[in-house]
PDB file of C-alpha atoms in Angstrom:
ATOM      1  CA  UNK A   1      15.938  34.594   1.580  1.00 48.00           C
ATOM      2  CA  UNK A   2      16.859  30.818   2.047  1.00 60.00           C
ATOM      3  CA  UNK A   3      15.587  28.676  -0.783  1.00 75.00           C
ATOM      4  CA  UNK A   4      13.319  25.912   0.542  1.00 89.00           C
ATOM      5  CA  UNK A   5      13.744  22.406  -0.646  1.00 96.00           C
ATOM      6  CA  UNK A   6      10.579  20.611  -1.953  1.00 97.00           C
ATOM      7  CA  UNK A   7       9.465  17.173  -1.107  1.00 98.00           C
ATOM      8  CA  UNK A   8       6.862  16.075  -3.597  1.00 98.00           C
ATOM      9  CA  UNK A   9       5.199  12.710  -2.909  1.00 98.00           C
ATOM     10  CA  UNK A  10       2.936  11.135  -5.408  1.00 98.00           C
ATOM     11  CA  UNK A  11       0.845   7.949  -4.849  1.00 98.00           C
ATOM     12  CA  UNK A  12      -0.271   6.137  -8.049  1.00 97.00           C
ATOM     13  CA  UNK A  13      -2.033   2.896  -9.022  1.00 95.00           C
ATOM     14  CA  UNK A  14       0.143   2.932 -12.231  1.00 94.00           C
ATOM     15  CA  UNK A  15      -1.547   5.589 -14.374  1.00 93.00           C
ATOM     16  CA  UNK A  16       1.312   6.132 -16.687  1.00 96.00           C
ATOM     17  CA  UNK A  17      -0.150   8.653 -19.124  1.00 96.00           C
ATOM     18  CA  UNK A  18      -1.223  11.396 -16.533  1.00 95.00           C
ATOM     19  CA  UNK A  19       1.919  10.594 -14.472  1.00 98.00           C
ATOM     20  CA  UNK A  20       4.080  11.299 -17.486  1.00 98.00           C
ATOM     21  CA  UNK A  21       2.308  14.705 -17.863  1.00 97.00           C
ATOM     22  CA  UNK A  22       3.068  15.536 -14.228  1.00 98.00           C
ATOM     23  CA  UNK A  23       6.672  14.679 -14.658  1.00 98.00           C
ATOM     24  CA  UNK A  24       6.959  16.605 -17.865  1.00 98.00           C
ATOM     25  CA  UNK A  25       5.505  19.672 -16.173  1.00 98.00           C
ATOM     26  CA  UNK A  26       7.957  19.624 -13.382  1.00 98.00           C
ATOM     27  CA  UNK A  27      11.126  19.221 -15.587  1.00 95.00           C
ATOM     28  CA  UNK A  28      13.059  22.507 -15.568  1.00 95.00           C
ATOM     29  CA  UNK A  29      11.005  23.815 -12.659  1.00 96.00           C
ATOM     30  CA  UNK A  30      12.628  21.714  -9.825  1.00 95.00           C
ATOM     31  CA  UNK A  31      16.233  22.527  -8.316  1.00 93.00           C
ATOM     32  CA  UNK A  32      18.943  20.178  -7.296  1.00 91.00           C
ATOM     33  CA  UNK A  33      17.838  20.116  -3.723  1.00 94.00           C
ATOM     34  CA  UNK A  34      14.271  19.200  -4.441  1.00 97.00           C
ATOM     35  CA  UNK A  35      13.060  15.676  -4.388  1.00 97.00           C
ATOM     36  CA  UNK A  36      10.231  13.515  -5.912  1.00 98.00           C
ATOM     37  CA  UNK A  37       9.015  10.241  -4.567  1.00 98.00           C
ATOM     38  CA  UNK A  38       6.612   8.124  -6.467  1.00 98.00           C
ATOM     39  CA  UNK A  39       4.842   5.456  -4.675  1.00 98.00           C
ATOM     40  CA  UNK A  40       3.756   2.837  -7.290  1.00 98.00           C
ATOM     41  CA  UNK A  41       1.020   0.611  -5.821  1.00 97.00           C
ATOM     42  CA  UNK A  42       0.599  -0.997  -9.216  1.00 96.00           C
ATOM     43  CA  UNK A  43       2.645  -1.468 -12.508  1.00 96.00           C
ATOM     44  CA  UNK A  44       5.776  -0.673 -10.639  1.00 96.00           C
ATOM     45  CA  UNK A  45       8.099  -1.770 -13.558  1.00 97.00           C
ATOM     46  CA  UNK A  46       6.336   0.697 -15.935  1.00 97.00           C
ATOM     47  CA  UNK A  47       6.533   3.476 -13.441  1.00 98.00           C
ATOM     48  CA  UNK A  48      10.278   2.752 -12.987  1.00 97.00           C
ATOM     49  CA  UNK A  49      10.837   2.975 -16.673  1.00 98.00           C
ATOM     50  CA  UNK A  50       8.894   6.287 -16.734  1.00 98.00           C
ATOM     51  CA  UNK A  51      10.871   7.794 -13.892  1.00 98.00           C
ATOM     52  CA  UNK A  52      14.234   6.734 -15.613  1.00 97.00           C
ATOM     53  CA  UNK A  53      13.222   8.570 -18.805  1.00 97.00           C
ATOM     54  CA  UNK A  54      12.551  11.779 -16.748  1.00 97.00           C
ATOM     55  CA  UNK A  55      15.400  11.522 -14.201  1.00 96.00           C
ATOM     56  CA  UNK A  56      18.491  13.929 -14.448  1.00 93.00           C
ATOM     57  CA  UNK A  57      20.955  15.439 -12.052  1.00 90.00           C
ATOM     58  CA  UNK A  58      18.515  18.333 -11.393  1.00 88.00           C
ATOM     59  CA  UNK A  59      15.523  16.015 -11.243  1.00 95.00           C
ATOM     60  CA  UNK A  60      15.914  13.307  -8.392  1.00 95.00           C
ATOM     61  CA  UNK A  61      13.247  10.778  -8.722  1.00 97.00           C
ATOM     62  CA  UNK A  62      12.792   7.832  -6.321  1.00 98.00           C
ATOM     63  CA  UNK A  63      10.278   5.007  -6.913  1.00 98.00           C
ATOM     64  CA  UNK A  64       8.957   2.668  -4.240  1.00 98.00           C
ATOM     65  CA  UNK A  65       5.862   0.728  -3.353  1.00 97.00           C
ATOM     66  CA  UNK A  66       3.432   0.190  -0.657  1.00 97.00           C
ATOM     67  CA  UNK A  67       0.157  -1.447   0.181  1.00 96.00           C
ATOM     68  CA  UNK A  68      -3.007   0.110  -1.354  1.00 96.00           C
ATOM     69  CA  UNK A  69      -4.323   3.472  -0.148  1.00 96.00           C
ATOM     70  CA  UNK A  70      -3.397   6.993  -1.066  1.00 97.00           C
ATOM     71  CA  UNK A  71      -2.731   7.893   2.650  1.00 98.00           C
ATOM     72  CA  UNK A  72      -0.633   4.912   3.369  1.00 98.00           C
ATOM     73  CA  UNK A  73       1.388   5.551   0.098  1.00 98.00           C
ATOM     74  CA  UNK A  74       2.030   9.208   1.081  1.00 98.00           C
ATOM     75  CA  UNK A  75       3.340   8.267   4.427  1.00 98.00           C
ATOM     76  CA  UNK A  76       5.673   5.670   2.945  1.00 98.00           C
ATOM     77  CA  UNK A  77       6.767   8.254   0.337  1.00 98.00           C
ATOM     78  CA  UNK A  78       7.700  10.850   3.007  1.00 98.00           C
ATOM     79  CA  UNK A  79       9.668   8.215   4.895  1.00 98.00           C
ATOM     80  CA  UNK A  80      11.593   7.516   1.801  1.00 98.00           C
ATOM     81  CA  UNK A  81      12.798  11.034   1.342  1.00 98.00           C
ATOM     82  CA  UNK A  82      16.426  11.663   2.440  1.00 96.00           C
ATOM     83  CA  UNK A  83      17.145  13.559   5.682  1.00 96.00           C
ATOM     84  CA  UNK A  84      16.076  17.222   5.523  1.00 95.00           C
ATOM     85  CA  UNK A  85      13.113  19.337   6.529  1.00 96.00           C
ATOM     86  CA  UNK A  86      11.526  19.458   3.101  1.00 97.00           C
ATOM     87  CA  UNK A  87       8.351  21.435   2.424  1.00 98.00           C
ATOM     88  CA  UNK A  88       6.001  18.601   1.360  1.00 98.00           C
ATOM     89  CA  UNK A  89       3.508  18.728  -1.541  1.00 98.00           C
ATOM     90  CA  UNK A  90       1.199  15.838  -2.298  1.00 98.00           C
ATOM     91  CA  UNK A  91       0.206  16.033  -5.996  1.00 97.00           C
ATOM     92  CA  UNK A  92      -2.156  13.394  -7.333  1.00 96.00           C
ATOM     93  CA  UNK A  93      -0.781  11.415 -10.412  1.00 96.00           C
ATOM     94  CA  UNK A  94      -3.222  13.472 -12.562  1.00 95.00           C
ATOM     95  CA  UNK A  95      -1.932  16.887 -11.233  1.00 97.00           C
ATOM     96  CA  UNK A  96       0.461  19.086 -13.237  1.00 97.00           C
ATOM     97  CA  UNK A  97       2.296  22.257 -12.531  1.00 98.00           C
ATOM     98  CA  UNK A  98       1.963  25.360 -15.017  1.00 97.00           C
ATOM     99  CA  UNK A  99       5.115  26.952 -16.090  1.00 97.00           C
ATOM    100  CA  UNK A 100       6.485  29.175 -13.400  1.00 96.00           C
ATOM    101  CA  UNK A 101       4.266  27.759 -10.716  1.00 97.00           C
ATOM    102  CA  UNK A 102       7.133  26.248  -8.626  1.00 97.00           C
ATOM    103  CA  UNK A 103       9.051  29.591  -8.735  1.00 95.00           C
ATOM    104  CA  UNK A 104       5.901  31.411  -7.496  1.00 95.00           C
ATOM    105  CA  UNK A 105       5.345  28.961  -4.826  1.00 96.00           C
ATOM    106  CA  UNK A 106       8.955  29.406  -3.596  1.00 94.00           C
ATOM    107  CA  UNK A 107       8.383  33.261  -3.259  1.00 92.00           C
ATOM    108  CA  UNK A 108       5.792  32.709  -0.594  1.00 91.00           C
ATOM    109  CA  UNK A 109       7.144  29.566   1.120  1.00 90.00           C
ATOM    110  CA  UNK A 110      10.608  29.904   2.335  1.00 84.00           C
ATOM    111  CA  UNK A 111       9.546  30.145   6.075  1.00 90.00           C
ATOM    112  CA  UNK A 112       6.098  28.379   5.757  1.00 95.00           C
ATOM    113  CA  UNK A 113       5.172  25.443   8.207  1.00 97.00           C
ATOM    114  CA  UNK A 114       1.811  24.712   6.819  1.00 98.00           C
ATOM    115  CA  UNK A 115      -0.269  26.270   4.020  1.00 98.00           C
ATOM    116  CA  UNK A 116      -2.387  25.841   0.991  1.00 98.00           C
ATOM    117  CA  UNK A 117      -2.446  26.867  -2.712  1.00 97.00           C
ATOM    118  CA  UNK A 118      -5.287  26.840  -5.271  1.00 97.00           C
ATOM    119  CA  UNK A 119      -5.970  23.867  -7.310  1.00 97.00           C
ATOM    120  CA  UNK A 120      -7.652  24.388 -10.743  1.00 95.00           C
ATOM    121  CA  UNK A 121      -9.267  22.317 -13.324  1.00 91.00           C
ATOM    122  CA  UNK A 122     -10.996  22.753 -16.762  1.00 87.00           C
ATOM    123  CA  UNK A 123     -13.863  24.304 -14.761  1.00 87.00           C
ATOM    124  CA  UNK A 124     -11.854  26.834 -12.710  1.00 91.00           C
ATOM    125  CA  UNK A 125     -10.747  26.697  -8.893  1.00 92.00           C
ATOM    126  CA  UNK A 126     -11.911  23.534  -7.076  1.00 91.00           C
ATOM    127  CA  UNK A 127     -12.181  25.623  -3.918  1.00 91.00           C
ATOM    128  CA  UNK A 128     -11.822  29.385  -3.172  1.00 93.00           C
ATOM    129  CA  UNK A 129      -9.330  29.826  -0.576  1.00 96.00           C
ATOM    130  CA  UNK A 130      -9.786  32.162   2.465  1.00 97.00           C
ATOM    131  CA  UNK A 131      -7.865  35.656   2.052  1.00 95.00           C
ATOM    132  CA  UNK A 132      -4.218  35.585   2.885  1.00 93.00           C
ATOM    133  CA  UNK A 133      -3.702  36.337   6.564  1.00 94.00           C
ATOM    134  CA  UNK A 134      -6.870  34.542   7.546  1.00 97.00           C
ATOM    135  CA  UNK A 135      -6.223  32.002  10.406  1.00 98.00           C
ATOM    136  CA  UNK A 136      -6.915  28.346   9.945  1.00 98.00           C
ATOM    137  CA  UNK A 137     -10.019  27.078  11.871  1.00 98.00           C
ATOM    138  CA  UNK A 138     -12.458  24.258  12.023  1.00 97.00           C
ATOM    139  CA  UNK A 139     -14.580  25.759   9.283  1.00 97.00           C
ATOM    140  CA  UNK A 140     -12.245  27.003   6.584  1.00 98.00           C
ATOM    141  CA  UNK A 141     -10.033  23.740   6.989  1.00 97.00           C
ATOM    142  CA  UNK A 142     -12.401  22.044   4.506  1.00 96.00           C
ATOM    143  CA  UNK A 143     -11.132  24.265   1.741  1.00 96.00           C
ATOM    144  CA  UNK A 144      -7.789  22.475   1.536  1.00 97.00           C
ATOM    145  CA  UNK A 145      -7.425  19.413  -0.518  1.00 95.00           C
ATOM    146  CA  UNK A 146      -4.656  17.007  -0.847  1.00 95.00           C
ATOM    147  CA  UNK A 147      -2.798  18.381  -3.996  1.00 95.00           C
ATOM    148  CA  UNK A 148      -3.160  21.888  -2.522  1.00 97.00           C
ATOM    149  CA  UNK A 149      -1.519  21.071   0.836  1.00 98.00           C
ATOM    150  CA  UNK A 150       1.803  22.485   1.874  1.00 98.00           C
ATOM    151  CA  UNK A 151       3.354  21.211   5.068  1.00 98.00           C
ATOM    152  CA  UNK A 152       6.834  21.211   6.511  1.00 98.00           C
ATOM    153  CA  UNK A 153       8.083  17.683   6.999  1.00 98.00           C
ATOM    154  CA  UNK A 154       8.921  18.225  10.609  1.00 98.00           C
ATOM    155  CA  UNK A 155       5.228  19.166  11.334  1.00 98.00           C
ATOM    156  CA  UNK A 156       3.987  16.257   9.262  1.00 98.00           C
ATOM    157  CA  UNK A 157       5.970  13.823  11.105  1.00 98.00           C
ATOM    158  CA  UNK A 158       5.263  15.464  14.561  1.00 98.00           C
ATOM    159  CA  UNK A 159       1.450  14.821  13.654  1.00 98.00           C
ATOM    160  CA  UNK A 160       2.051  11.193  12.730  1.00 98.00           C
ATOM    161  CA  UNK A 161       1.383  11.828   8.963  1.00 98.00           C
ATOM    162  CA  UNK A 162      -1.839  10.917   7.330  1.00 98.00           C
ATOM    163  CA  UNK A 163      -4.377   8.413   8.971  1.00 98.00           C
ATOM    164  CA  UNK A 164      -3.924   5.341   6.669  1.00 97.00           C
ATOM    165  CA  UNK A 165      -7.299   4.059   7.463  1.00 96.00           C
ATOM    166  CA  UNK A 166      -9.086   7.137   5.747  1.00 96.00           C
ATOM    167  CA  UNK A 167      -9.043   8.509   2.237  1.00 94.00           C
ATOM    168  CA  UNK A 168      -8.951   7.129  -1.388  1.00 91.00           C
ATOM    169  CA  UNK A 169      -8.180   3.557  -1.561  1.00 93.00           C
ATOM    170  CA  UNK A 170      -8.207   2.911   2.238  1.00 93.00           C
ATOM    171  CA  UNK A 171      -9.244  -0.535   3.376  1.00 92.00           C
ATOM    172  CA  UNK A 172     -12.288   0.974   5.063  1.00 93.00           C
ATOM    173  CA  UNK A 173     -15.513   2.569   4.071  1.00 93.00           C
ATOM    174  CA  UNK A 174     -14.028   6.124   4.827  1.00 90.00           C
ATOM    175  CA  UNK A 175     -12.775   7.204   1.319  1.00 91.00           C
ATOM    176  CA  UNK A 176     -12.217  10.922   1.876  1.00 93.00           C
ATOM    177  CA  UNK A 177     -11.024  13.517   4.282  1.00 94.00           C
ATOM    178  CA  UNK A 178      -7.450  12.533   4.984  1.00 96.00           C
ATOM    179  CA  UNK A 179      -6.114  16.151   4.630  1.00 97.00           C
ATOM    180  CA  UNK A 180      -8.957  17.659   6.650  1.00 97.00           C
ATOM    181  CA  UNK A 181      -8.251  15.115   9.346  1.00 98.00           C
ATOM    182  CA  UNK A 182      -4.508  15.889   9.366  1.00 98.00           C
ATOM    183  CA  UNK A 183      -5.254  19.699   9.753  1.00 98.00           C
ATOM    184  CA  UNK A 184      -7.728  19.345  12.354  1.00 98.00           C
ATOM    185  CA  UNK A 185      -5.181  17.181  14.433  1.00 98.00           C
ATOM    186  CA  UNK A 186      -2.699  20.057  13.666  1.00 98.00           C
ATOM    187  CA  UNK A 187      -5.289  22.587  15.119  1.00 98.00           C
ATOM    188  CA  UNK A 188      -5.574  20.397  18.301  1.00 97.00           C
ATOM    189  CA  UNK A 189      -1.759  19.642  18.752  1.00 98.00           C
ATOM    190  CA  UNK A 190      -0.204  22.710  17.402  1.00 97.00           C
ATOM    191  CA  UNK A 191      -2.487  25.556  17.735  1.00 97.00           C
ATOM    192  CA  UNK A 192       0.315  28.008  17.449  1.00 97.00           C
ATOM    193  CA  UNK A 193       0.228  27.250  13.709  1.00 98.00           C
ATOM    194  CA  UNK A 194      -3.354  28.297  13.104  1.00 98.00           C
ATOM    195  CA  UNK A 195      -2.575  31.934  12.944  1.00 97.00           C
ATOM    196  CA  UNK A 196       0.586  31.293  10.814  1.00 96.00           C
ATOM    197  CA  UNK A 197      -1.118  29.060   8.248  1.00 98.00           C
ATOM    198  CA  UNK A 198      -0.566  30.562   4.947  1.00 97.00           C
ATOM    199  CA  UNK A 199      -3.095  30.842   2.156  1.00 97.00           C
ATOM    200  CA  UNK A 200      -1.036  31.485  -0.912  1.00 97.00           C
ATOM    201  CA  UNK A 201      -2.435  33.967  -3.308  1.00 96.00           C
ATOM    202  CA  UNK A 202      -4.747  32.701  -6.239  1.00 93.00           C
ATOM    203  CA  UNK A 203      -1.996  33.447  -8.674  1.00 93.00           C
ATOM    204  CA  UNK A 204      -0.092  30.407  -7.451  1.00 96.00           C
ATOM    205  CA  UNK A 205      -1.876  27.330  -8.632  1.00 96.00           C
ATOM    206  CA  UNK A 206      -1.576  23.836  -9.701  1.00 97.00           C
ATOM    207  CA  UNK A 207      -3.622  21.950 -12.245  1.00 96.00           C
ATOM    208  CA  UNK A 208      -5.927  19.102 -11.844  1.00 92.00           C
ATOM    209  CA  UNK A 209      -8.670  17.328 -13.446  1.00 87.00           C
ATOM    210  CA  UNK A 210     -12.433  17.354 -12.701  1.00 74.00           C
ATOM    211  CA  UNK A 211     -13.532  14.678 -10.282  1.00 64.00           C
ATOM    212  CA  UNK A 212     -16.020  13.165 -12.740  1.00 58.00           C
ATOM    213  CA  UNK A 213     -13.739  13.137 -15.760  1.00 60.00           C
ATOM    214  CA  UNK A 214     -13.975   9.553 -17.514  1.00 64.00           C
ATOM    215  CA  UNK A 215     -16.549   8.086 -15.121  1.00 67.00           C
ATOM    216  CA  UNK A 216     -19.912   6.654 -15.914  1.00 77.00           C
ATOM    217  CA  UNK A 217     -23.009   7.859 -13.869  1.00 78.00           C
ATOM    218  CA  UNK A 218     -22.912   4.727 -11.816  1.00 78.00           C
ATOM    219  CA  UNK A 219     -19.199   5.135 -10.905  1.00 75.00           C
ATOM    220  CA  UNK A 220     -19.714   8.700 -10.076  1.00 77.00           C
ATOM    221  CA  UNK A 221     -22.515   7.785  -7.791  1.00 85.00           C
ATOM    222  CA  UNK A 222     -20.254   5.149  -6.158  1.00 80.00           C
ATOM    223  CA  UNK A 223     -17.531   7.629  -5.517  1.00 74.00           C
ATOM    224  CA  UNK A 224     -19.926  10.182  -4.104  1.00 81.00           C
ATOM    225  CA  UNK A 225     -21.203   7.685  -1.603  1.00 89.00           C
ATOM    226  CA  UNK A 226     -17.653   6.664  -0.654  1.00 78.00           C
ATOM    227  CA  UNK A 227     -16.656  10.432  -0.203  1.00 83.00           C
ATOM    228  CA  UNK A 228     -19.787  11.066   1.842  1.00 88.00           C
ATOM    229  CA  UNK A 229     -19.026   8.265   4.236  1.00 90.00           C
ATOM    230  CA  UNK A 230     -15.609   9.646   4.749  1.00 82.00           C
ATOM    231  CA  UNK A 231     -16.597  13.119   5.263  1.00 89.00           C
ATOM    232  CA  UNK A 232     -19.422  12.143   7.707  1.00 91.00           C
ATOM    233  CA  UNK A 233     -16.777  10.066   9.630  1.00 91.00           C
ATOM    234  CA  UNK A 234     -14.686  13.239  10.228  1.00 94.00           C
ATOM    235  CA  UNK A 235     -17.704  15.192  11.532  1.00 94.00           C
ATOM    236  CA  UNK A 236     -18.228  12.520  14.219  1.00 95.00           C
ATOM    237  CA  UNK A 237     -14.543  12.019  14.887  1.00 94.00           C
ATOM    238  CA  UNK A 238     -13.866  15.782  15.430  1.00 96.00           C
ATOM    239  CA  UNK A 239     -17.171  16.459  17.255  1.00 95.00           C
ATOM    240  CA  UNK A 240     -18.671  18.869  14.805  1.00 95.00           C
ATOM    241  CA  UNK A 241     -22.204  20.057  15.906  1.00 89.00           C
TER     242      UNK A 241
END
Protein backbone atom coordinates (compact mmCIF):
# COMPACT_ATOMS: atom_id res chain seq x y z
CA UNK A 1 0.00 0.00 0.00
CA UNK A 2 1.29 3.46 -0.94
CA UNK A 3 0.88 5.98 1.87
CA UNK A 4 -1.14 8.96 0.70
CA UNK A 5 0.11 12.46 1.56
CA UNK A 6 -2.55 14.69 3.10
CA UNK A 7 -3.03 18.37 2.33
CA UNK A 8 -5.12 20.09 5.00
CA UNK A 9 -6.41 23.60 4.28
CA UNK A 10 -7.98 25.71 7.03
CA UNK A 11 -9.56 29.13 6.55
CA UNK A 12 -9.84 31.22 9.71
CA UNK A 13 -10.88 34.71 10.75
CA UNK A 14 -8.29 34.49 13.49
CA UNK A 15 -10.00 32.37 16.13
CA UNK A 16 -6.82 31.45 17.95
CA UNK A 17 -8.22 29.29 20.76
CA UNK A 18 -10.11 26.72 18.65
CA UNK A 19 -7.33 26.74 16.05
CA UNK A 20 -4.85 25.89 18.80
CA UNK A 21 -7.03 22.89 19.69
CA UNK A 22 -7.05 21.77 16.04
CA UNK A 23 -3.27 22.01 15.72
CA UNK A 24 -2.75 20.23 19.02
CA UNK A 25 -4.99 17.37 17.90
CA UNK A 26 -2.91 16.91 14.74
CA UNK A 27 0.48 16.83 16.43
CA UNK A 28 1.86 13.31 16.34
CA UNK A 29 -0.75 12.18 13.79
CA UNK A 30 0.65 13.74 10.60
CA UNK A 31 3.66 12.36 8.75
CA UNK A 32 6.59 14.12 7.11
CA UNK A 33 4.91 14.20 3.69
CA UNK A 34 1.69 15.80 4.94
CA UNK A 35 1.11 19.54 4.73
CA UNK A 36 -1.15 22.03 6.50
CA UNK A 37 -1.98 25.48 5.10
CA UNK A 38 -3.74 28.04 7.27
CA UNK A 39 -5.36 30.94 5.43
CA UNK A 40 -5.63 33.74 7.99
CA UNK A 41 -8.22 36.30 6.92
CA UNK A 42 -7.71 38.29 10.13
CA UNK A 43 -5.15 38.43 13.00
CA UNK A 44 -2.44 37.04 10.73
CA UNK A 45 0.41 37.86 13.14
CA UNK A 46 -1.26 35.90 15.94
CA UNK A 47 -1.89 32.95 13.64
CA UNK A 48 1.76 33.08 12.52
CA UNK A 49 2.87 32.89 16.14
CA UNK A 50 0.53 30.00 16.86
CA UNK A 51 1.77 28.08 13.82
CA UNK A 52 5.38 28.65 14.89
CA UNK A 53 4.62 27.17 18.30
CA UNK A 54 3.30 23.95 16.71
CA UNK A 55 5.59 23.65 13.70
CA UNK A 56 8.16 20.81 13.63
CA UNK A 57 10.04 18.73 11.02
CA UNK A 58 7.10 16.29 11.02
CA UNK A 59 4.45 19.02 11.11
CA UNK A 60 4.80 21.42 8.21
CA UNK A 61 2.53 24.45 8.56
CA UNK A 62 2.26 27.30 6.05
CA UNK A 63 0.38 30.50 6.87
CA UNK A 64 -0.94 32.77 4.14
CA UNK A 65 -3.84 35.19 3.75
CA UNK A 66 -6.62 36.04 1.32
CA UNK A 67 -9.68 38.21 0.93
CA UNK A 68 -12.68 37.20 3.06
CA UNK A 69 -14.74 34.12 2.35
CA UNK A 70 -14.19 30.48 3.35
CA UNK A 71 -14.38 29.19 -0.23
CA UNK A 72 -11.93 31.80 -1.49
CA UNK A 73 -9.56 31.01 1.36
CA UNK A 74 -9.67 27.27 0.69
CA UNK A 75 -8.84 27.82 -2.98
CA UNK A 76 -5.90 30.04 -2.02
CA UNK A 77 -4.73 27.45 0.48
CA UNK A 78 -4.71 24.64 -2.07
CA UNK A 79 -2.73 26.85 -4.46
CA UNK A 80 -0.13 27.36 -1.70
CA UNK A 81 0.52 23.64 -1.30
CA UNK A 82 3.77 22.51 -2.84
CA UNK A 83 3.60 20.30 -5.94
CA UNK A 84 2.03 16.90 -5.44
CA UNK A 85 -1.34 15.21 -5.71
CA UNK A 86 -2.31 15.52 -2.07
CA UNK A 87 -5.52 14.12 -0.66
CA UNK A 88 -7.25 17.32 0.45
CA UNK A 89 -9.17 17.89 3.66
CA UNK A 90 -10.87 21.15 4.62
CA UNK A 91 -11.27 21.31 8.41
CA UNK A 92 -12.82 24.38 9.98
CA UNK A 93 -10.79 26.18 12.61
CA UNK A 94 -13.17 24.60 15.15
CA UNK A 95 -12.55 21.06 13.86
CA UNK A 96 -10.39 18.61 15.80
CA UNK A 97 -9.04 15.14 15.05
CA UNK A 98 -9.49 12.40 17.67
CA UNK A 99 -6.44 10.29 18.48
CA UNK A 100 -5.89 7.70 15.76
CA UNK A 101 -8.29 9.30 13.30
CA UNK A 102 -5.62 10.17 10.72
CA UNK A 103 -4.26 6.60 10.77
CA UNK A 104 -7.80 5.25 10.34
CA UNK A 105 -8.40 7.65 7.48
CA UNK A 106 -5.25 6.49 5.69
CA UNK A 107 -6.39 2.86 5.86
CA UNK A 108 -9.33 3.72 3.60
CA UNK A 109 -7.91 6.54 1.47
CA UNK A 110 -4.75 5.37 -0.31
CA UNK A 111 -6.44 5.18 -3.75
CA UNK A 112 -9.34 7.56 -3.13
CA UNK A 113 -10.27 10.30 -5.63
CA UNK A 114 -13.24 11.70 -3.69
CA UNK A 115 -15.07 10.66 -0.57
CA UNK A 116 -16.49 11.69 2.78
CA UNK A 117 -16.11 10.92 6.45
CA UNK A 118 -18.39 11.48 9.42
CA UNK A 119 -18.31 14.73 11.39
CA UNK A 120 -19.45 14.55 15.02
CA UNK A 121 -20.14 17.19 17.66
CA UNK A 122 -21.39 17.01 21.23
CA UNK A 123 -24.82 15.98 19.90
CA UNK A 124 -23.52 13.11 17.76
CA UNK A 125 -23.03 12.82 13.97
CA UNK A 126 -23.97 15.95 12.03
CA UNK A 127 -25.14 13.74 9.14
CA UNK A 128 -25.59 9.99 8.71
CA UNK A 129 -23.62 9.00 5.61
CA UNK A 130 -24.84 6.45 3.07
CA UNK A 131 -23.55 2.90 3.39
CA UNK A 132 -20.05 2.21 2.01
CA UNK A 133 -20.31 1.27 -1.66
CA UNK A 134 -23.28 3.55 -2.43
CA UNK A 135 -22.78 5.72 -5.52
CA UNK A 136 -22.78 9.48 -5.09
CA UNK A 137 -25.90 11.03 -6.60
CA UNK A 138 -27.94 14.25 -6.64
CA UNK A 139 -29.78 13.26 -3.46
CA UNK A 140 -27.15 11.88 -1.11
CA UNK A 141 -24.68 14.62 -2.09
CA UNK A 142 -26.33 16.79 0.56
CA UNK A 143 -24.87 14.50 3.25
CA UNK A 144 -21.34 15.83 2.71
CA UNK A 145 -20.21 18.92 4.60
CA UNK A 146 -16.98 20.85 4.20
CA UNK A 147 -14.96 19.36 7.07
CA UNK A 148 -16.02 15.86 6.01
CA UNK A 149 -14.92 16.16 2.37
CA UNK A 150 -11.98 14.21 0.96
CA UNK A 151 -10.81 15.00 -2.57
CA UNK A 152 -7.68 14.40 -4.57
CA UNK A 153 -5.98 17.67 -5.50
CA UNK A 154 -5.96 16.81 -9.21
CA UNK A 155 -9.75 16.36 -9.16
CA UNK A 156 -10.26 19.55 -7.14
CA UNK A 157 -8.20 21.60 -9.60
CA UNK A 158 -9.85 19.98 -12.63
CA UNK A 159 -13.21 21.18 -11.28
CA UNK A 160 -11.87 24.70 -10.67
CA UNK A 161 -12.09 24.44 -6.88
CA UNK A 162 -14.84 25.97 -4.78
CA UNK A 163 -17.04 28.71 -6.19
CA UNK A 164 -15.75 31.73 -4.25
CA UNK A 165 -19.13 33.47 -4.64
CA UNK A 166 -20.96 31.01 -2.40
CA UNK A 167 -20.38 29.76 1.12
CA UNK A 168 -19.63 31.22 4.52
CA UNK A 169 -18.24 34.75 4.32
CA UNK A 170 -18.76 35.14 0.57
CA UNK A 171 -19.49 38.67 -0.65
CA UNK A 172 -22.96 37.55 -1.81
CA UNK A 173 -26.20 36.51 -0.09
CA UNK A 174 -25.41 32.82 -0.82
CA UNK A 175 -23.82 31.76 2.48
CA UNK A 176 -23.91 27.95 2.25
CA UNK A 177 -23.56 25.02 -0.10
CA UNK A 178 -20.01 25.30 -1.44
CA UNK A 179 -19.16 21.62 -1.06
CA UNK A 180 -22.54 20.53 -2.42
CA UNK A 181 -21.97 22.72 -5.48
CA UNK A 182 -18.47 21.30 -5.93
CA UNK A 183 -19.71 17.71 -5.82
CA UNK A 184 -22.64 18.40 -8.14
CA UNK A 185 -20.17 19.85 -10.63
CA UNK A 186 -18.07 16.72 -10.18
CA UNK A 187 -21.09 14.57 -11.00
CA UNK A 188 -21.64 16.60 -14.17
CA UNK A 189 -18.03 16.72 -15.37
CA UNK A 190 -16.62 13.50 -13.91
CA UNK A 191 -19.53 11.05 -13.75
CA UNK A 192 -17.00 8.21 -13.62
CA UNK A 193 -16.24 9.21 -10.04
CA UNK A 194 -19.83 8.74 -8.81
CA UNK A 195 -19.53 4.99 -8.40
CA UNK A 196 -16.05 5.28 -6.93
CA UNK A 197 -17.00 7.90 -4.37
CA UNK A 198 -16.00 6.46 -1.00
CA UNK A 199 -18.14 6.80 2.10
CA UNK A 200 -15.75 5.98 4.92
CA UNK A 201 -17.12 3.82 7.73
CA UNK A 202 -18.59 5.65 10.70
CA UNK A 203 -15.65 4.59 12.84
CA UNK A 204 -13.57 7.23 11.00
CA UNK A 205 -14.63 10.62 12.36
CA UNK A 206 -13.51 14.19 12.88
CA UNK A 207 -14.83 16.39 15.66
CA UNK A 208 -16.66 19.67 15.27
CA UNK A 209 -18.89 21.97 17.27
CA UNK A 210 -22.64 22.45 17.16
CA UNK A 211 -23.66 25.18 14.72
CA UNK A 212 -25.52 27.15 17.37
CA UNK A 213 -22.78 27.12 20.02
CA UNK A 214 -22.16 30.61 21.41
CA UNK A 215 -24.85 32.28 19.29
CA UNK A 216 -27.78 34.28 20.55
CA UNK A 217 -31.25 33.52 19.18
CA UNK A 218 -30.99 36.57 16.91
CA UNK A 219 -27.60 35.49 15.55
CA UNK A 220 -28.88 31.96 15.01
CA UNK A 221 -31.87 33.22 13.00
CA UNK A 222 -29.59 35.43 10.90
CA UNK A 223 -27.32 32.48 10.12
CA UNK A 224 -30.22 30.21 9.24
CA UNK A 225 -31.58 32.80 6.80
CA UNK A 226 -28.12 33.12 5.21
CA UNK A 227 -27.75 29.34 4.92
CA UNK A 228 -31.25 29.01 3.52
CA UNK A 229 -30.50 31.52 0.77
CA UNK A 230 -27.37 29.60 -0.18
CA UNK A 231 -29.11 26.24 -0.31
CA UNK A 232 -32.02 27.71 -2.27
CA UNK A 233 -29.54 29.10 -4.79
CA UNK A 234 -28.15 25.59 -5.34
CA UNK A 235 -31.61 24.15 -5.95
CA UNK A 236 -32.06 26.68 -8.78
CA UNK A 237 -28.49 26.49 -10.16
CA UNK A 238 -28.52 22.70 -10.41
CA UNK A 239 -32.14 22.36 -11.63
CA UNK A 240 -33.70 20.40 -8.82
CA UNK A 241 -37.43 19.79 -9.21
